[in-house]
XYZ file of C-alpha atoms in Angstrom:
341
model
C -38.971 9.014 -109.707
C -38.265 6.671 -112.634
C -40.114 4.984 -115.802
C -41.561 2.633 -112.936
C -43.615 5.676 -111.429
C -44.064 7.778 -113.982
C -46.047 5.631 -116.481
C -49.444 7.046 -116.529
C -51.756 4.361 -115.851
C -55.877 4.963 -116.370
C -58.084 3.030 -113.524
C -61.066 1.666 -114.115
C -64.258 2.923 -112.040
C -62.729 6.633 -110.701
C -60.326 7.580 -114.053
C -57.631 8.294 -111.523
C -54.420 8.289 -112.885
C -50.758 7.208 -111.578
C -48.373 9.984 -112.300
C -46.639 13.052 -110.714
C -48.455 15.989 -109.911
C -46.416 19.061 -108.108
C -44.810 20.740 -111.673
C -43.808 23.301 -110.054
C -43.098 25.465 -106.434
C -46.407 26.749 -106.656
C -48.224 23.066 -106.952
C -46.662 22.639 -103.086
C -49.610 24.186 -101.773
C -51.469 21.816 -102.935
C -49.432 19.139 -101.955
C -50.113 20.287 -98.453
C -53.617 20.623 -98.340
C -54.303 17.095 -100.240
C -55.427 14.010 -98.776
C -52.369 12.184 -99.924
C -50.015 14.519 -97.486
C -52.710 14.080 -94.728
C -52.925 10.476 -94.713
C -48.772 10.194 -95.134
C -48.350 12.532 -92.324
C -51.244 10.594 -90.241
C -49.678 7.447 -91.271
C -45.841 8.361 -89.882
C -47.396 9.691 -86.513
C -49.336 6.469 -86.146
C -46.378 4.272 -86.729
C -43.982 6.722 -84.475
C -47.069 6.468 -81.167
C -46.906 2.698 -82.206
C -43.212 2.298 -81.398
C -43.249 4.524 -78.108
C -40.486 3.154 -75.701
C -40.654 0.178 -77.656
C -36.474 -1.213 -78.219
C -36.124 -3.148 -81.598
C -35.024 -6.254 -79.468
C -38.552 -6.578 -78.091
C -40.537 -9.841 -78.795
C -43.309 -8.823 -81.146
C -45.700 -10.907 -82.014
C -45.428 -11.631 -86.188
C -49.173 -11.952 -88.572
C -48.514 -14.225 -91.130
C -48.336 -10.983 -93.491
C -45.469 -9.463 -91.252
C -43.550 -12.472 -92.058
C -44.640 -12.706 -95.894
C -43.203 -8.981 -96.258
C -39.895 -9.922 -94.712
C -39.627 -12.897 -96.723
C -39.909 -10.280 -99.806
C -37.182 -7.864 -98.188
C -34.961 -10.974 -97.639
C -35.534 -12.033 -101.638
C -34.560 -8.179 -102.285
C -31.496 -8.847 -100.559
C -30.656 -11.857 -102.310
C -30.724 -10.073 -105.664
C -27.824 -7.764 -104.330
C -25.854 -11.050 -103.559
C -26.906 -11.677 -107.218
C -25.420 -8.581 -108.878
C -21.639 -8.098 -108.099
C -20.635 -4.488 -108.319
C -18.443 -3.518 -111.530
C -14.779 -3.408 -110.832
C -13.837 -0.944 -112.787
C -13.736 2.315 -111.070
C -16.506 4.471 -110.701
C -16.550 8.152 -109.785
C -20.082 8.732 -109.026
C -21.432 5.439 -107.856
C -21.455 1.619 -109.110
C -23.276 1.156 -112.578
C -23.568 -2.450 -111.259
C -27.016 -0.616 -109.264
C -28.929 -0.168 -112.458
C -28.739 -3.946 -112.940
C -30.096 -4.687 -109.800
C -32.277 -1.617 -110.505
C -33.746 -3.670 -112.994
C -34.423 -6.933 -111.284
C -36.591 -5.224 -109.153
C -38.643 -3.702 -112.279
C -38.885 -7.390 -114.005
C -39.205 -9.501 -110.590
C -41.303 -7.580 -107.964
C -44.633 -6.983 -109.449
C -44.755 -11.006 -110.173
C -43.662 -11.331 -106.148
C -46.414 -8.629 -104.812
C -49.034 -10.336 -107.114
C -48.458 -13.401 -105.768
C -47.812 -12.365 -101.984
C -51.188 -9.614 -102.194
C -53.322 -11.733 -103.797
C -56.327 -10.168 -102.162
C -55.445 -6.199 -103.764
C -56.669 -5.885 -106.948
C -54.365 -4.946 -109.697
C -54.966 -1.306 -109.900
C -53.439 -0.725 -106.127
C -50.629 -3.792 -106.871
C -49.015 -1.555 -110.244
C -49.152 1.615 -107.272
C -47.560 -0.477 -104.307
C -45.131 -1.826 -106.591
C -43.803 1.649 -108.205
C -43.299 2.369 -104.353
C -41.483 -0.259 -103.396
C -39.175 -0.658 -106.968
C -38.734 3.088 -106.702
C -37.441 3.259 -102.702
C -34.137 1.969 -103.430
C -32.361 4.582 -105.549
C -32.585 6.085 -108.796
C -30.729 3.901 -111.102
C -29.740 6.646 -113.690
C -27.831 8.794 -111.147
C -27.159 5.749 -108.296
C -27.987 8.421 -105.670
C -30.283 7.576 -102.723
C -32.037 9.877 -100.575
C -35.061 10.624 -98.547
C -37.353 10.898 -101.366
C -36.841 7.132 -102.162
C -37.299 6.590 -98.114
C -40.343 8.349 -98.247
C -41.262 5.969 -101.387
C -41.084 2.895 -99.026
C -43.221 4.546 -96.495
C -45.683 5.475 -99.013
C -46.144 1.302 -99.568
C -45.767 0.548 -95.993
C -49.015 3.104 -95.587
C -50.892 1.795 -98.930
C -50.452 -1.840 -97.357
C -52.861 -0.380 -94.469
C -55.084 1.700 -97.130
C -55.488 -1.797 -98.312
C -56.116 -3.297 -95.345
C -53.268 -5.619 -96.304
C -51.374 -4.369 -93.163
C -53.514 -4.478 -89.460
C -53.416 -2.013 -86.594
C -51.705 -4.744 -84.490
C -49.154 -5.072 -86.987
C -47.789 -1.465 -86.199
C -45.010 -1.994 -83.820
C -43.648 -4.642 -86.389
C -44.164 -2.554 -89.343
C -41.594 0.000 -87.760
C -39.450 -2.741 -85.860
C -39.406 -5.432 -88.119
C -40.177 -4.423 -91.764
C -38.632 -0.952 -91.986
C -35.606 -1.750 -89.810
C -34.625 -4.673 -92.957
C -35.483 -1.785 -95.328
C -33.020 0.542 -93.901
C -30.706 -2.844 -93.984
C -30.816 -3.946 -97.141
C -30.715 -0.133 -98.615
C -27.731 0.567 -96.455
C -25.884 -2.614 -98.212
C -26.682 -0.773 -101.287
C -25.264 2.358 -100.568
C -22.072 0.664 -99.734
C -21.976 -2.176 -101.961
C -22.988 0.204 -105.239
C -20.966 3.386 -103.689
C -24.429 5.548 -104.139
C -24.423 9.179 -104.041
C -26.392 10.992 -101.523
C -29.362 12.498 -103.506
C -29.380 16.320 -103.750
C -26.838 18.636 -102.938
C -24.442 16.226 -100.193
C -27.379 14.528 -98.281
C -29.814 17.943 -98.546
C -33.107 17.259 -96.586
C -31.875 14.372 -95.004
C -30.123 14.184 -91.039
C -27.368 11.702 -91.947
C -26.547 11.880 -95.972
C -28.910 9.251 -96.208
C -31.856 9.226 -93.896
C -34.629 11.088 -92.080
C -37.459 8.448 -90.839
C -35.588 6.470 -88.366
C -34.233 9.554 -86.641
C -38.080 10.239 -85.836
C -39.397 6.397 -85.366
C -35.731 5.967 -83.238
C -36.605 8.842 -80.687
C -39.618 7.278 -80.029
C -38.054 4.217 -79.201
C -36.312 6.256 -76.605
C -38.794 8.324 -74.856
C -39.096 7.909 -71.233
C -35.636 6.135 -71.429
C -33.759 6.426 -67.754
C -30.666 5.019 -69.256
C -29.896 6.875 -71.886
C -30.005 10.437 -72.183
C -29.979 12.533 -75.806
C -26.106 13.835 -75.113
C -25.017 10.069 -74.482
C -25.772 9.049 -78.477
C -22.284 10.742 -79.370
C -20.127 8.438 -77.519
C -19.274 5.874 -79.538
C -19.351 3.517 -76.779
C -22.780 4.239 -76.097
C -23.398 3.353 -80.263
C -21.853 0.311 -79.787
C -23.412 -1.099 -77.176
C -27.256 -0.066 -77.777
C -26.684 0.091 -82.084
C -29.304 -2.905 -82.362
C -31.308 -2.204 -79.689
C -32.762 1.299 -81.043
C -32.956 1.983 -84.741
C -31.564 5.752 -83.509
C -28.350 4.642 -82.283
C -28.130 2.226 -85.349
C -28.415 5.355 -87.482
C -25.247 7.140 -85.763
C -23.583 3.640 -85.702
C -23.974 3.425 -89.586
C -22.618 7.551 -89.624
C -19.562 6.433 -87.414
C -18.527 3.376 -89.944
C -18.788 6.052 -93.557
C -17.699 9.076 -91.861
C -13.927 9.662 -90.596
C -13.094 13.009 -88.580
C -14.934 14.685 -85.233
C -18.566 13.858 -85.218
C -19.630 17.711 -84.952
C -18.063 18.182 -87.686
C -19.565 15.695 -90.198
C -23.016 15.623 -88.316
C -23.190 19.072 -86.953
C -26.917 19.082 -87.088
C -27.463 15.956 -85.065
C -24.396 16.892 -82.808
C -26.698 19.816 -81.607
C -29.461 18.037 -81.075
C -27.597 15.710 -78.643
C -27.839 19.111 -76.698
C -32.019 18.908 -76.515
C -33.012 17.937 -72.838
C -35.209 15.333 -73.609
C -36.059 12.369 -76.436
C -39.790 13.743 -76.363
C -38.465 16.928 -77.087
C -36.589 15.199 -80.288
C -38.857 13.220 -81.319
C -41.938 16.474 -81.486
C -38.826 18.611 -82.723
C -37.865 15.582 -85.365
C -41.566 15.841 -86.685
C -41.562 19.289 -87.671
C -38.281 19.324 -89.156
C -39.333 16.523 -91.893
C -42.303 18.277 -92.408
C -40.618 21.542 -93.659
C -37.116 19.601 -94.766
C -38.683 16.699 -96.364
C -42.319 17.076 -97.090
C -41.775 20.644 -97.817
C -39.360 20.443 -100.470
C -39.877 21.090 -104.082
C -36.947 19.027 -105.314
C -38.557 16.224 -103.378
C -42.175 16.204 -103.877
C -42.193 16.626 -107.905
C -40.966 12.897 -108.060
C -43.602 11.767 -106.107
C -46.534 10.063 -107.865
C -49.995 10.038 -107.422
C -53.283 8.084 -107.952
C -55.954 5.477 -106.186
C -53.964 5.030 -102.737
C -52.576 8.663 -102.332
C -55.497 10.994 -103.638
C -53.962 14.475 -104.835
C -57.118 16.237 -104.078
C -58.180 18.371 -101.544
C -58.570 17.202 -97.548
C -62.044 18.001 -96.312
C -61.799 16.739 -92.982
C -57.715 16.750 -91.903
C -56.775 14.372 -89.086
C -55.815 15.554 -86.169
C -52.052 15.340 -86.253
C -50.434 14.599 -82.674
C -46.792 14.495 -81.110
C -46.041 12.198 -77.973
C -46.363 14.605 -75.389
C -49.775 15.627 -76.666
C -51.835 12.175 -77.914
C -54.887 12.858 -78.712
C -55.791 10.570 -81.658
C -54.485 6.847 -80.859
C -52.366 5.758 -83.684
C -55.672 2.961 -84.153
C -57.786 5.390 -84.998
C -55.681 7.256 -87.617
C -54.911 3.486 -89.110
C -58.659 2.848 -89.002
C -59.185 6.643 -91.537
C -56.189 5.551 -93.552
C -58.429 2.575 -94.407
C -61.942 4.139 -94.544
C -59.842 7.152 -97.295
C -58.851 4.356 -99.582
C -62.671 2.836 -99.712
C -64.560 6.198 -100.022
């Protein structure tokens, strides 16, 4: 992560400080067993049961806070308008990003103070390194699933704060982090940003990881569309806004020329799996080793009040679709009751 994230901040009450813990390979473990990892985990299971068979063009009910998030997105958005990429040529990525880059830095806390008036400033500084820090790394102009996983991480601290409600979860997912994936997506283009890592490592598309899971869910239990039918591109086309999944392979289609297997030979194989269930459990574990797993990853992530890097006592049960146990109320209700402890 960036200056944003890595300032080391000292809180008031606990001491806890806002900085990067995992130094090295052998900090993972760690990582692993803390309550941060089990209440991120918790948190992308609750939001993937939330979205079950649930199509993006599905009336949701919006809270007043759903809609005072988008408005933020949408201001985010107008700052890109604001910032005209460079016309000189670049080779690795549009310098005009780091400008941008820095309106978030000077304009967003300001925003979140204003729009979270009820969070105290200790969790505001934390939510907004998240959100500053989830659209790219403005030294390199690279974006990749570790700045993904950085919006998630304030999408799940708006619950720890009980800014966000359990009946906001469907529109969390549907609304909010479909016009993340958006407005990042007009950055990638509009600044030419790298993939982060080596080509797109740890992520399905060069890009992404999360909608792949919260997409499958979307799909389970669909009698229309079966896994081997998100290949054909008229398939894309005609369900790309209707499930965030196909939108994902829609956005592959427009960057990528050549045979599909070829460019996306991992998710060309797993248009083979029988079943979206099947994807969607498979999907799970796969960010778990790929994403959460990963050294190169974890390292820039920061820690402090909302994401504890201490040990887990009592882990959550963790659940796929096929196997529910916990509902994804309950697991919203702990992510609270963690953050007040």
């Amino acid at each position: 992560m960036t200056d944003a994230t890595t300032k080391i901040l000292k809180f008031k009450g606990d001491n806890m400080e806002f900085k990067t813990r995992v130094k090295t390979e052998s900090d993972m473990d760690a990582w692993e067993s803390s309550e941060a990892y089990d209440d991120y985990i918790g948190f992308i299971a609750a939001m993937n049961r939330s979205v079950y068979a649930i199509p993006l063009n599905k009336t949701l009910t919006q809270s007043n806070v759903i809609s005072q998030l988008l408005n933020i997105l949408n201001t985010i958005d107008d700052w890109i308008t604001e910032v005209e990429p460079l016309k000189e040529s670049c080779r690795f990525g549009n310098k005009a990003f780091s400008t941008f880059y820095n309106l978030l830095k000077t304009r967003l806390p300001e925003v979140l103070c204003k729009e979270l008036s009820s969070v105290d400033q200790q969790n505001i500084i934390e939510l907004t390194a998240y959100i500053v820090d989830s659209f790219g790394n403005p030294t390199r102009i690279d974006y990749g699933t570790g700045h993904e996983m950085s919006f998630c991480m304030f999408l799940c601290g708006l619950y720890k704060v009980d800014v966000l409600k359990q009946s906001d979860s469907k529109a969390t997912v549907n609304v909010l982090f479909s016009r993340y994936l958006e407005i990042v997506r007009r950055c990638q283009l509009r600044y030419q940003m790298e993939p982060a890592g080596s080509h797109g490592a740890w992520s399905l598309d060069d890009y992404q990881f999360v909608p792949f899971i919260w997409g499958s869910a979307q799909l389970i239990e669909n009698p229309d569309l079966n896994p081997n039918l998100f290949v054909d591109e008229k398939c894309v086309q005609q369900f790309k806004s209707k499930y965030m999944f196909l939108g994902c392979i829609d956005f592959i289609m427009q960057v990528k020329k050549g045979l599909f297997h070829e460019h996306s030979n991992q998710l060309w194989n797993i248009s083979g799996v029988q079943s979206w269930n099947k994807i969607n459990e498979g999907l799970i574990k796969m960010y778990k080793k790929e994403v959460l797993g990963k050294f190169p990853i974890i390292q820039h992530v920061p820690f402090g009040n909302l994401f504890k890097f201490k040990p887990c006592i009592n882990k959550k049960p963790f659940a796929t679709p096929s196997v529910m146990k916990t509902p994804a109320q309950s697991l919203l209700e702990k992510l609270k009751k963690t953050n007040q402890s």
